[in-house]
mmCIF file of C-alpha atoms and ligand atoms in Angstrom:
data_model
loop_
_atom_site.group_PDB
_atom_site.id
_atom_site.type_symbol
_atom_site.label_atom_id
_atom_site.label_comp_id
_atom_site.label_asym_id
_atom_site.label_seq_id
_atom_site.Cartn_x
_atom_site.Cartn_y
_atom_site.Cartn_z
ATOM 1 C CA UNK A 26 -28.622 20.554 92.881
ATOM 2 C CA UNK A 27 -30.783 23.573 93.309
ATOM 3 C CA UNK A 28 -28.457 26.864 94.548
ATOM 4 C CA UNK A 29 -30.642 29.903 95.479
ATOM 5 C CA UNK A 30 -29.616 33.913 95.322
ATOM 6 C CA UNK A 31 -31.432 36.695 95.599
ATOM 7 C CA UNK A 32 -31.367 38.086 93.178
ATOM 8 C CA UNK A 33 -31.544 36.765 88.938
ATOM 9 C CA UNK A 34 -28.466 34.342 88.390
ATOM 10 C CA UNK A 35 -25.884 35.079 85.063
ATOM 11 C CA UNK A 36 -23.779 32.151 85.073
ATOM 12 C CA UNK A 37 -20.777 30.614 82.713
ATOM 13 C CA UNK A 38 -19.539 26.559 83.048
ATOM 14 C CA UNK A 39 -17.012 24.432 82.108
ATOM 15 C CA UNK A 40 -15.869 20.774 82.185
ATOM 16 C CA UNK A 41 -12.436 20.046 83.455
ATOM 17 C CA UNK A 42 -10.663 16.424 83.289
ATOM 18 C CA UNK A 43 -9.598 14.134 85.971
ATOM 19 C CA UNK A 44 -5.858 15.097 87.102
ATOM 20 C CA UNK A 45 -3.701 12.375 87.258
ATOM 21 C CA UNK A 46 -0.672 14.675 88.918
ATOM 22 C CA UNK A 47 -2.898 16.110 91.798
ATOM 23 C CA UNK A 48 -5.558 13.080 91.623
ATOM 24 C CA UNK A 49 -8.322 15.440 91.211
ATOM 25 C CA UNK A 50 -11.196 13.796 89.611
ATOM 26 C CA UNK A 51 -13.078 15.343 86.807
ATOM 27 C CA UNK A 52 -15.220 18.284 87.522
ATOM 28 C CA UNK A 53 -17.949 20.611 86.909
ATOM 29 C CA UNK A 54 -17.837 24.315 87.480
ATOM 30 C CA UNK A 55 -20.352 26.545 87.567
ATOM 31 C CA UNK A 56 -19.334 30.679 87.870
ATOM 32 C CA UNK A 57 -22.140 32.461 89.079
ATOM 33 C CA UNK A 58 -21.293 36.676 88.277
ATOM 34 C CA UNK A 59 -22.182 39.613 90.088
ATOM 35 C CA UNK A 60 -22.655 37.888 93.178
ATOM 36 C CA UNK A 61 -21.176 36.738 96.725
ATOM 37 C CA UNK A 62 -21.669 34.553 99.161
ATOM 38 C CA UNK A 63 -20.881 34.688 102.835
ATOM 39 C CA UNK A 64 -18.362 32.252 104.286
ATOM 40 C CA UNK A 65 -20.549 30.890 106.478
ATOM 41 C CA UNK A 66 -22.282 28.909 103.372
ATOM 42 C CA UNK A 67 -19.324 27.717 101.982
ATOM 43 C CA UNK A 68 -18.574 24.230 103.859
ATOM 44 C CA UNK A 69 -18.259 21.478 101.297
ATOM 45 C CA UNK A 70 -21.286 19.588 100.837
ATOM 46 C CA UNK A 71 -20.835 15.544 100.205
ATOM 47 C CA UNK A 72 -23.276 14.085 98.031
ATOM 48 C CA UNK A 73 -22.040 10.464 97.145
ATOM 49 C CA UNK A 74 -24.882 9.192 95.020
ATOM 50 C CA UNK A 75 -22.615 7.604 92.806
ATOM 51 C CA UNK A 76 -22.804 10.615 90.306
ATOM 52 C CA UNK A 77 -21.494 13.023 92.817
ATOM 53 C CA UNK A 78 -18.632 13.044 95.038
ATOM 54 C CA UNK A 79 -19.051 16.609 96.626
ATOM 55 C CA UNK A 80 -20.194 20.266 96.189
ATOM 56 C CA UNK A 81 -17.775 23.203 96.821
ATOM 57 C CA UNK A 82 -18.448 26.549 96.299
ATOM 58 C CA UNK A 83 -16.412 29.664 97.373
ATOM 59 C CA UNK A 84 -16.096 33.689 96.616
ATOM 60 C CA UNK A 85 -13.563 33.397 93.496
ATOM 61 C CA UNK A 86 -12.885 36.695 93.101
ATOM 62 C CA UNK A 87 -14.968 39.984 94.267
ATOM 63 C CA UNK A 88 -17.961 39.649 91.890
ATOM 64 C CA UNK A 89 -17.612 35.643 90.881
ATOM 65 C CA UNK A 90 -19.050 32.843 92.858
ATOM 66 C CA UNK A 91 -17.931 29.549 91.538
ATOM 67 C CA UNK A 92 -19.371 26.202 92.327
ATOM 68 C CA UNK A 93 -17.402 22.748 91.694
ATOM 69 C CA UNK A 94 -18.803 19.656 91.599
ATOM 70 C CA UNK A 95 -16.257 16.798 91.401
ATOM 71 C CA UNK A 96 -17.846 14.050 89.262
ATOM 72 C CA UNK A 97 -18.114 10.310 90.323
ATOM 73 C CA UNK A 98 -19.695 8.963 87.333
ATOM 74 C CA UNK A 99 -21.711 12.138 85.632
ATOM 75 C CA UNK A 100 -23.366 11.216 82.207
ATOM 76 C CA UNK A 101 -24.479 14.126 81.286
ATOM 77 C CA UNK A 102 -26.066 17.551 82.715
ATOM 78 C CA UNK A 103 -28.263 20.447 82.461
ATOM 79 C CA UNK A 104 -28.052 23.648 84.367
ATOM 80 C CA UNK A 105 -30.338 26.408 83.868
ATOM 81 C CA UNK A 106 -32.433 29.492 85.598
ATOM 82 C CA UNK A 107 -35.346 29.576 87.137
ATOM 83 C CA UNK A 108 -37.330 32.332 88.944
ATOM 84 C CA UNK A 109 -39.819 33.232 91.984
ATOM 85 C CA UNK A 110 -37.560 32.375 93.900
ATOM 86 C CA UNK A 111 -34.149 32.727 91.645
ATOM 87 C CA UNK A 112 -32.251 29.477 91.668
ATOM 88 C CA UNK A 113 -29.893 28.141 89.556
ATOM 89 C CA UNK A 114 -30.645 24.388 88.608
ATOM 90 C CA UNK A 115 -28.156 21.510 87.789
ATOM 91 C CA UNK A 116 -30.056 18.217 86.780
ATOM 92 C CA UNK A 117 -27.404 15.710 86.866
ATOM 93 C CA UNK A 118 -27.805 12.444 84.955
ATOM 94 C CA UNK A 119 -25.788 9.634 84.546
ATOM 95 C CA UNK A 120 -25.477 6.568 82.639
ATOM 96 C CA UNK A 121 -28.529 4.867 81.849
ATOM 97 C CA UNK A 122 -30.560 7.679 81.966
ATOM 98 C CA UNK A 123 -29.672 7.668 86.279
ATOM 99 C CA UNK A 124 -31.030 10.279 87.619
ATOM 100 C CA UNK A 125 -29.845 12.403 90.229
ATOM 101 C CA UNK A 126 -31.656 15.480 91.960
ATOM 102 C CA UNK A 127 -30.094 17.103 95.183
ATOM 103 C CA UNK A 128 -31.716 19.949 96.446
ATOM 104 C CA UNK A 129 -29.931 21.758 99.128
ATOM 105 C CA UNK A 130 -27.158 19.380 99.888
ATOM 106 C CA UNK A 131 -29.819 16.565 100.742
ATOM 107 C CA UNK A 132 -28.932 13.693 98.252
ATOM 108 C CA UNK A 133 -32.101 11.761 96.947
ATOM 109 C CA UNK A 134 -31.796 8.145 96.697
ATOM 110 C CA UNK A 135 -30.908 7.139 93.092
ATOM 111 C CA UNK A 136 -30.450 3.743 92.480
ATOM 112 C CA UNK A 137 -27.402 2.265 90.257
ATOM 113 C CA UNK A 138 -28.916 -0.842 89.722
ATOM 114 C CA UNK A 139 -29.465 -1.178 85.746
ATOM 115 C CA UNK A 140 -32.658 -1.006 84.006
ATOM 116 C CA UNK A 141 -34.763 -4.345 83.194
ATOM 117 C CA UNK A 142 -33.866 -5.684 79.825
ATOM 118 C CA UNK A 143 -37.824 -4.729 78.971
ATOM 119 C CA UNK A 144 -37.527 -1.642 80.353
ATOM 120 C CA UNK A 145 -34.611 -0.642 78.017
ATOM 121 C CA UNK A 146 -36.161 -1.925 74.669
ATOM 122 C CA UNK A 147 -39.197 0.674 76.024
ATOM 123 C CA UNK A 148 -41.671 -2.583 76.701
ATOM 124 C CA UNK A 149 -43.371 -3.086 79.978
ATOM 125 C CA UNK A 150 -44.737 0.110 80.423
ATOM 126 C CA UNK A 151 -45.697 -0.923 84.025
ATOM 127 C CA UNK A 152 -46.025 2.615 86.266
ATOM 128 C CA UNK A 153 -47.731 5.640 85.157
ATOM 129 C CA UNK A 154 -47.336 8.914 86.668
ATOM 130 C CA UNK A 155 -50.830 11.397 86.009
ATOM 131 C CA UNK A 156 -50.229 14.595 86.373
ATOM 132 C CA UNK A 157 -53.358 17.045 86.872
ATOM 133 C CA UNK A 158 -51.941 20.004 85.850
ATOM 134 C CA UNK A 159 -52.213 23.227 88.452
ATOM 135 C CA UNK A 160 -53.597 23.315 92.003
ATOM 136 C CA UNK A 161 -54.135 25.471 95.404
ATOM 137 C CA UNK A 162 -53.096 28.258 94.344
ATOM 138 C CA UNK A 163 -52.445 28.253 90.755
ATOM 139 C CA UNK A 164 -56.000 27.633 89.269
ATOM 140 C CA UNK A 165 -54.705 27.349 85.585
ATOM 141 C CA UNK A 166 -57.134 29.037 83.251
ATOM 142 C CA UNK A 167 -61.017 30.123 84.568
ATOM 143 C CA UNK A 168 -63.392 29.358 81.906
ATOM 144 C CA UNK A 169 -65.882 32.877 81.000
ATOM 145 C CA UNK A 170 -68.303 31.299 84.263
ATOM 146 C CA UNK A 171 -65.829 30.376 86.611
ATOM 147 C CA UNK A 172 -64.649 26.786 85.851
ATOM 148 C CA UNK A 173 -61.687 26.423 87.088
ATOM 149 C CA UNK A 174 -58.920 24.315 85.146
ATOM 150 C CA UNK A 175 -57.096 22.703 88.093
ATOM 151 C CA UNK A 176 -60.666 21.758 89.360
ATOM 152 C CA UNK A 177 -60.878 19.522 86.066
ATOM 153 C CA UNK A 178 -57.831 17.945 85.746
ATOM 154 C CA UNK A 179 -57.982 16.686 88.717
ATOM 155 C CA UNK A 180 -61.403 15.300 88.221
ATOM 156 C CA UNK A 181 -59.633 13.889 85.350
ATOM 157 C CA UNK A 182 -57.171 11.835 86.540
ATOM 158 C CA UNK A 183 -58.925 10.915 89.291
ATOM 159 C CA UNK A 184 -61.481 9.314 87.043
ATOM 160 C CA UNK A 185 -58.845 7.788 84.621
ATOM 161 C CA UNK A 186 -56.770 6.268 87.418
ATOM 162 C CA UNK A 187 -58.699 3.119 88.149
ATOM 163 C CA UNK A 188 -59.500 3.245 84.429
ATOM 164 C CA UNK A 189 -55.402 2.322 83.781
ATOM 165 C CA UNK A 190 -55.513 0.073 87.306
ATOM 166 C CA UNK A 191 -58.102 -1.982 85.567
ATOM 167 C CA UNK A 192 -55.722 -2.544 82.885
ATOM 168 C CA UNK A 193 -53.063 -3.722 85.416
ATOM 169 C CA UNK A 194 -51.131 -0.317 85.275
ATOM 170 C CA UNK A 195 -49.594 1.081 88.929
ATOM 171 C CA UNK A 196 -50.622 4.859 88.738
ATOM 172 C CA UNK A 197 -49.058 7.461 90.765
ATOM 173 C CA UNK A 198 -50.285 10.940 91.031
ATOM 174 C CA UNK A 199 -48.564 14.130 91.093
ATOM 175 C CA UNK A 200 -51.536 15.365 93.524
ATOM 176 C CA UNK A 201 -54.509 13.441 94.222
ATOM 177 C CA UNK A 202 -56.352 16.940 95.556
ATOM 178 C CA UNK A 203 -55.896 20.446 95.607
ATOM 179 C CA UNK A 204 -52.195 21.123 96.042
ATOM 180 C CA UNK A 205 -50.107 23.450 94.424
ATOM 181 C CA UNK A 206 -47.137 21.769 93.044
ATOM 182 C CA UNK A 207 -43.736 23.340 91.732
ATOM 183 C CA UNK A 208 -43.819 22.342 87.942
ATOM 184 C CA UNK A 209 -39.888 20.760 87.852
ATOM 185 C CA UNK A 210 -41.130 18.918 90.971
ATOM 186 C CA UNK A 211 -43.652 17.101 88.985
ATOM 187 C CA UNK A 212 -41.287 15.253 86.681
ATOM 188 C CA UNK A 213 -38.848 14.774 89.296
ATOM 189 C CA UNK A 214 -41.474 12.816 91.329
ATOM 190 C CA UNK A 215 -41.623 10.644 88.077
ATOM 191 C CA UNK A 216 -38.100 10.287 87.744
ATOM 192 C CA UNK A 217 -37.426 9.229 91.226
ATOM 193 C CA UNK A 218 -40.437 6.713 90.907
ATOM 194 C CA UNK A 219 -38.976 5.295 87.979
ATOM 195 C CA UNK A 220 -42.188 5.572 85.905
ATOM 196 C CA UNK A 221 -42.615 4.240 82.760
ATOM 197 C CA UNK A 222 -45.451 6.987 81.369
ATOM 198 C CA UNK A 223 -45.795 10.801 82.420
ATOM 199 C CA UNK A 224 -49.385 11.995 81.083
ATOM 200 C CA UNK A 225 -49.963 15.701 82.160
ATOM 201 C CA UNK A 226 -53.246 16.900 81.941
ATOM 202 C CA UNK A 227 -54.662 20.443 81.145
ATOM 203 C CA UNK A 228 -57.377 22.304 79.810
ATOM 204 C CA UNK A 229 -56.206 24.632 77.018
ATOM 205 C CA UNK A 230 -57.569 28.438 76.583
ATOM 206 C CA UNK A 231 -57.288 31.204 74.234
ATOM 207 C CA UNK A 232 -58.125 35.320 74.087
ATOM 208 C CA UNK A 233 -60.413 34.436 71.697
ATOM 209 C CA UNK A 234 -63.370 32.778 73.032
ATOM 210 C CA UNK A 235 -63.977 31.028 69.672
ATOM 211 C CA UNK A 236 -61.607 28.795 69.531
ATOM 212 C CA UNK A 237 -61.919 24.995 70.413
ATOM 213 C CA UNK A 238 -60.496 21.525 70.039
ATOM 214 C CA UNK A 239 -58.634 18.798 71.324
ATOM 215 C CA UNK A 240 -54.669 18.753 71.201
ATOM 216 C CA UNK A 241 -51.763 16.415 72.317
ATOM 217 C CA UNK A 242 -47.993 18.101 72.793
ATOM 218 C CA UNK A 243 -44.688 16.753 73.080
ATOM 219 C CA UNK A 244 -41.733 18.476 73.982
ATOM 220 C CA UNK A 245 -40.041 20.523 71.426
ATOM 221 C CA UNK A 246 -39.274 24.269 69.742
ATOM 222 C CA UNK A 247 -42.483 25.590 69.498
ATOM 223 C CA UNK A 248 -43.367 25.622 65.329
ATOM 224 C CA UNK A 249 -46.738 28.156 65.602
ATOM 225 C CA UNK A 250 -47.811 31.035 67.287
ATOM 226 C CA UNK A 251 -51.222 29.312 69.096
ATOM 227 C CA UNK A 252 -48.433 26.637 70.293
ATOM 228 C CA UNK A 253 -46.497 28.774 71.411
ATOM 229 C CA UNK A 254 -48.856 31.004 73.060
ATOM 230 C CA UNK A 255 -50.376 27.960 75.210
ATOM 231 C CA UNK A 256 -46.756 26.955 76.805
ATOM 232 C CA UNK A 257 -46.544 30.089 77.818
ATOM 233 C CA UNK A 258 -50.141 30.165 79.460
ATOM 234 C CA UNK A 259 -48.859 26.781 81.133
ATOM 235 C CA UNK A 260 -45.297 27.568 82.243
ATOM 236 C CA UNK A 261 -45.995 30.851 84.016
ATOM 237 C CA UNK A 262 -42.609 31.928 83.775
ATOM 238 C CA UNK A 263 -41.032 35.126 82.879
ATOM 239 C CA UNK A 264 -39.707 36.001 79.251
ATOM 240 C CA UNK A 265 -35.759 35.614 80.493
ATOM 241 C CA UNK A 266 -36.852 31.873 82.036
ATOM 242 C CA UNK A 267 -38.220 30.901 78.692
ATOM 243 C CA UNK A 268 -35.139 31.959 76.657
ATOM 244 C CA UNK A 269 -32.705 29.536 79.266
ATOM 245 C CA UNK A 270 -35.146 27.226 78.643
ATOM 246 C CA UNK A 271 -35.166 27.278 74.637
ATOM 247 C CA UNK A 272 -31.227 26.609 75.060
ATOM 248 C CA UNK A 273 -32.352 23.586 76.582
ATOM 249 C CA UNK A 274 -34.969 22.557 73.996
ATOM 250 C CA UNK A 275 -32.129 22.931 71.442
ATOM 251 C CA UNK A 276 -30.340 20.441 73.335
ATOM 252 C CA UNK A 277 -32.929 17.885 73.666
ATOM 253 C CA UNK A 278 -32.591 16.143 70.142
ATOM 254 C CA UNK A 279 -31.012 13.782 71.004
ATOM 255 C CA UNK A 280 -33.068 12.328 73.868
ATOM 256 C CA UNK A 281 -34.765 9.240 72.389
ATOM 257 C CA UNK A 282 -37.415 9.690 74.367
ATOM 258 C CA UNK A 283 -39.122 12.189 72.505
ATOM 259 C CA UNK A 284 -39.825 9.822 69.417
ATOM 260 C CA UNK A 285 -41.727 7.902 71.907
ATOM 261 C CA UNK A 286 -43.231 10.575 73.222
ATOM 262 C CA UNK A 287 -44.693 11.886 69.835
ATOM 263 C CA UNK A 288 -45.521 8.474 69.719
ATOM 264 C CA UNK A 289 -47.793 8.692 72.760
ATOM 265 C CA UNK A 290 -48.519 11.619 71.936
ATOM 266 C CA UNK A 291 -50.608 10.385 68.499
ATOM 267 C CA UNK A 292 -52.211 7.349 69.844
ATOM 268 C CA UNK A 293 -53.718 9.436 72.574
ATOM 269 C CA UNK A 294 -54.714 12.372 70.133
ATOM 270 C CA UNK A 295 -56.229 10.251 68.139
ATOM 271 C CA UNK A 296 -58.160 8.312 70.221
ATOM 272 C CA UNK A 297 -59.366 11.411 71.808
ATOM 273 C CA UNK A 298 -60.462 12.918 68.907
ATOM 274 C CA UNK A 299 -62.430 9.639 67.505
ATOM 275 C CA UNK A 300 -63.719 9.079 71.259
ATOM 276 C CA UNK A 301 -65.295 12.650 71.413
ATOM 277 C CA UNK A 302 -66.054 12.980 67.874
ATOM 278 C CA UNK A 303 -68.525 9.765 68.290
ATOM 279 C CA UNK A 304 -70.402 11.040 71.361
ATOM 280 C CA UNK A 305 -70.427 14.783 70.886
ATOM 281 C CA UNK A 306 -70.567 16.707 67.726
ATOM 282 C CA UNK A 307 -68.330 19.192 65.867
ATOM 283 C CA UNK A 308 -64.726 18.655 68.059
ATOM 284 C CA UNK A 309 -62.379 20.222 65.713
ATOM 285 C CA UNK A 310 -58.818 18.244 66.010
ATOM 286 C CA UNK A 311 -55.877 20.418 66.603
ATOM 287 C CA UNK A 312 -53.422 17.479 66.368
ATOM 288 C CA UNK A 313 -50.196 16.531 67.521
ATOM 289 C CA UNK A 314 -47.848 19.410 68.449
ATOM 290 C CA UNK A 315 -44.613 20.798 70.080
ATOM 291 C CA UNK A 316 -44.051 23.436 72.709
ATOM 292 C CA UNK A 317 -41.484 24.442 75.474
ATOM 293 C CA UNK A 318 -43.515 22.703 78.343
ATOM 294 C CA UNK A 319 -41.613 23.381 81.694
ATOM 295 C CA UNK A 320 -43.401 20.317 83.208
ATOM 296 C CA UNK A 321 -41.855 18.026 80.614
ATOM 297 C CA UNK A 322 -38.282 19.291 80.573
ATOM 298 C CA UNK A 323 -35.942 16.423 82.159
ATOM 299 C CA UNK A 324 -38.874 13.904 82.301
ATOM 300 C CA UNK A 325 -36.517 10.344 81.747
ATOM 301 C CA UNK A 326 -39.413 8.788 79.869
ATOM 302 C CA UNK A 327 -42.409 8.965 77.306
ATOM 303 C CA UNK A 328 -43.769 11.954 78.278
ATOM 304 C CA UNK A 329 -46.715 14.411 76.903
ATOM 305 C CA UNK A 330 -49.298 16.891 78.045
ATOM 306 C CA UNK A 331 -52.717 16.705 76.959
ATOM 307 C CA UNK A 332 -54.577 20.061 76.323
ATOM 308 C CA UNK A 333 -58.468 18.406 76.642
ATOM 309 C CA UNK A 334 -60.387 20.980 75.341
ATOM 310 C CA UNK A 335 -60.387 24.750 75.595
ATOM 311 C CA UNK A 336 -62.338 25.978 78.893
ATOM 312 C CA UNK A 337 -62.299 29.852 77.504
ATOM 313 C CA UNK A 338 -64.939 28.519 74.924
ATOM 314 C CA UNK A 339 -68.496 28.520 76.867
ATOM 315 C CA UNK A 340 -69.505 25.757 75.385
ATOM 316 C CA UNK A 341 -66.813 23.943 75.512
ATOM 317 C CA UNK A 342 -66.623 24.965 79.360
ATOM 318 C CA UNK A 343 -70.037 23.245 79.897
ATOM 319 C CA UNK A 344 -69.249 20.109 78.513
ATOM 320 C CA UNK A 345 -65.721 19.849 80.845
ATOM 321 C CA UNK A 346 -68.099 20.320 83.773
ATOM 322 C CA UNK A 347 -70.268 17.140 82.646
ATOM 323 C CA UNK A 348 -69.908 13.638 83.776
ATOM 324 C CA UNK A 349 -70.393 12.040 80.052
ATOM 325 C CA UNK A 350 -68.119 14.338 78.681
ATOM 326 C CA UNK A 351 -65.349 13.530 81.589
ATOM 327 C CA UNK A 352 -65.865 9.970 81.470
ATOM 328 C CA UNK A 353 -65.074 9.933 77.621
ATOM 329 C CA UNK A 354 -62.061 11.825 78.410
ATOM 330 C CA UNK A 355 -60.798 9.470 80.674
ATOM 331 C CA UNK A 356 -61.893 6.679 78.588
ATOM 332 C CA UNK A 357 -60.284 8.019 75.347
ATOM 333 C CA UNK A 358 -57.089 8.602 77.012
ATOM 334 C CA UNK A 359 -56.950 5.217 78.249
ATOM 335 C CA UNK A 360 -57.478 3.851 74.928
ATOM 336 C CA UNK A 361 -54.379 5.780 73.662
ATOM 337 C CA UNK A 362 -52.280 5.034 76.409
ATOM 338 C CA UNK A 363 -53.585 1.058 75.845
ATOM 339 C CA UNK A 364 -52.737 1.280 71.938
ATOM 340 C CA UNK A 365 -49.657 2.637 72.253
ATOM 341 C CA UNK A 366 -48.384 -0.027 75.037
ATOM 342 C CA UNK A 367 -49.781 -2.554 72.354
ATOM 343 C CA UNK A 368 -48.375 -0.723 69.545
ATOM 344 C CA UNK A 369 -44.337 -1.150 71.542
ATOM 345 C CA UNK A 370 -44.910 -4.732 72.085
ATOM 346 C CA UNK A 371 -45.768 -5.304 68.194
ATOM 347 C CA UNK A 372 -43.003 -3.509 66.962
ATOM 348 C CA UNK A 373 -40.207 -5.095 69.159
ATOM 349 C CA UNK A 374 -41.289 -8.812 68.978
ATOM 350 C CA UNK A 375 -41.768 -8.403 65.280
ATOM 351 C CA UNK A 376 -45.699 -9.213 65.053
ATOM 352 C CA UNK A 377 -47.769 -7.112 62.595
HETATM 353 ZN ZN1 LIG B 428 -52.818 24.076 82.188
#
């Protein structure tokens, strides 16, 4: 549920129990401060998606707004700012890793059926979602003469598509040409598609012109300065979005899917690095790292961004321009998706 204002959001929330005496079921409120809202808006909005019952919001007193969801069958939840325009977001999630998202009132179709048994021991990684990071008009970084990142990554996962159909993989795609695309949107179009993979791709750049290499992140609390610098180059948010969103990060321990995602994460950086290293010299291998990537956040499965190669280094810039160089790319990032499918199916049927 996505509630706009004009104006930045400072909210407070609490969880109240179902009611037995007045047979109110459990609920979620939301106070939103300094703010009001005309009556005009405040008609309850019914959801029904089997997480949700209905949305009610009303003035509370003169400065408090305050939002109530009553819960149907509510997991667990998120809610946190974003900006440009301000909005206040609640991902709701239920069990099984259900996921809701409502924007507006409009319910999307969730479906309460429960996962495949394969599904749920992480095997049959059947539907990938690519994501070539950027688009219209958000060109990501410009390399020093003019290379545009979103121009790459989409040549990117263009190229490794049929690569991962080959293989017998469905592939969706975020954007399949030059669209500019809301970064929660991107993971909520994997979500909703019930995807098995979500491989983001980028092109990584630095003030300093120098620097170069390959590197693979994973959701997390950034741990170094250069990590931390590149979410920020990728998130384009403001200072005050990135501290809601480090509550958040805190919070995410306890998904299991980020030890499969640093999973992922390694097979792919390492078969990028090996794939480069063999066919053009001197790649220097950043690793495996974590950062506060927006376009991760409430991703319901394996998910990592892949920085290819830094497009603020001119040399580096010519080779992401070149057809070999692209086509090992996409090659070496199949391989690491390939191993670590492989990798799953050893390590749940027991064979070495
Ligand atoms: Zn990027």
């Amino acid at each position: 549920m996505v509630v706009y204002a004009n104006g930045n959001m400072r909210f407070t929330e609490n969880q109240l129990r179902k009611d037995p005496v007045s047979g109110k079921p459990p609920r979620l409120y939301v106070d939103i401060q300094n703010a009001v809202i005309p009556q005009r808006l405040c008609d309850p909005i019914t959801i029904e998606d089997g997480l949700l019952q209905r949305a009610r919001v009303a003035q509370y007193d003169n400065t408090t707004v305050r939002l109530v969801l009553d819960i149907d069958s509510m997991n667990d939840h998120r809610i946190f700012t974003m900006e440009n325009p301000s909005r206040l977001v609640i991902d709701v999630i239920g069990e099984q890793g259900q996921y809701a998202a409502a924007e507006a009132g409009e319910p999307v179709a969730t479906a309460a059926e429960p996962l495949p048994l394969a599904q749920q021991f992480g095997l049959g990684v059947r539907r990938i979602v690519l994501d070539a990071g950027h688009g219209g008009k958000d060109p990501g970084a410009i390399g020093p003469n003019g290379l545009k990142e979103k121009d790459v990554t989409l040549a990117l996962a263009l190229r490794l598509k049929p690569l991962l159909e080959e293989k017998g993989y469905e592939v969706l795609m975020t954007r399949a040409s030059d669209l500019y695309i809301e970064l929660p949107e991107r993971t909520a179009f994997a979500n909703q598609n019930k995807a098995d993979l979500f491989i983001s791709i980028h092109t990584n750049a630095s003030r300093s012109r120098k620097v170069r290499g390959v590197e693979t992140y994973f959701l997390g609390v950034a741990r170094s300065r250069e990590a931390s610098e590149t979410a920020m180059l990728e998130n384009a948010i403001s200072q005050q979005a990135l501290s809601d969103l480090e509550k958040i990060l805190l919070d995410l321990t306890r998904t299991s899917n980020l030890k499969q995602s640093s999973i992922l994460a390694e097979s792919i950086q390492d078969s990028l690095y090996n794939g480069l290293r063999s066919s053009f010299s001197d790649i220097p291998n950043l690793g495996v790292k974590q950062a506060g990537f927006y376009v991760l956040i409430g991703a319901q499965m394996p998910a990592v961004l892949i920085e290819t190669s830094f497009i603020s280094n001119p040399s580096a810039e010519k080779l992401l321009a070149r057809k070999d160089y692209r086509d090992t790319l996409a090659s070496s990032i199949l391989e690491g998706i390939v191993k670590y499918v492989s990798l799953l199916s050893s390590a749940y049927s027991g064979a070495p």
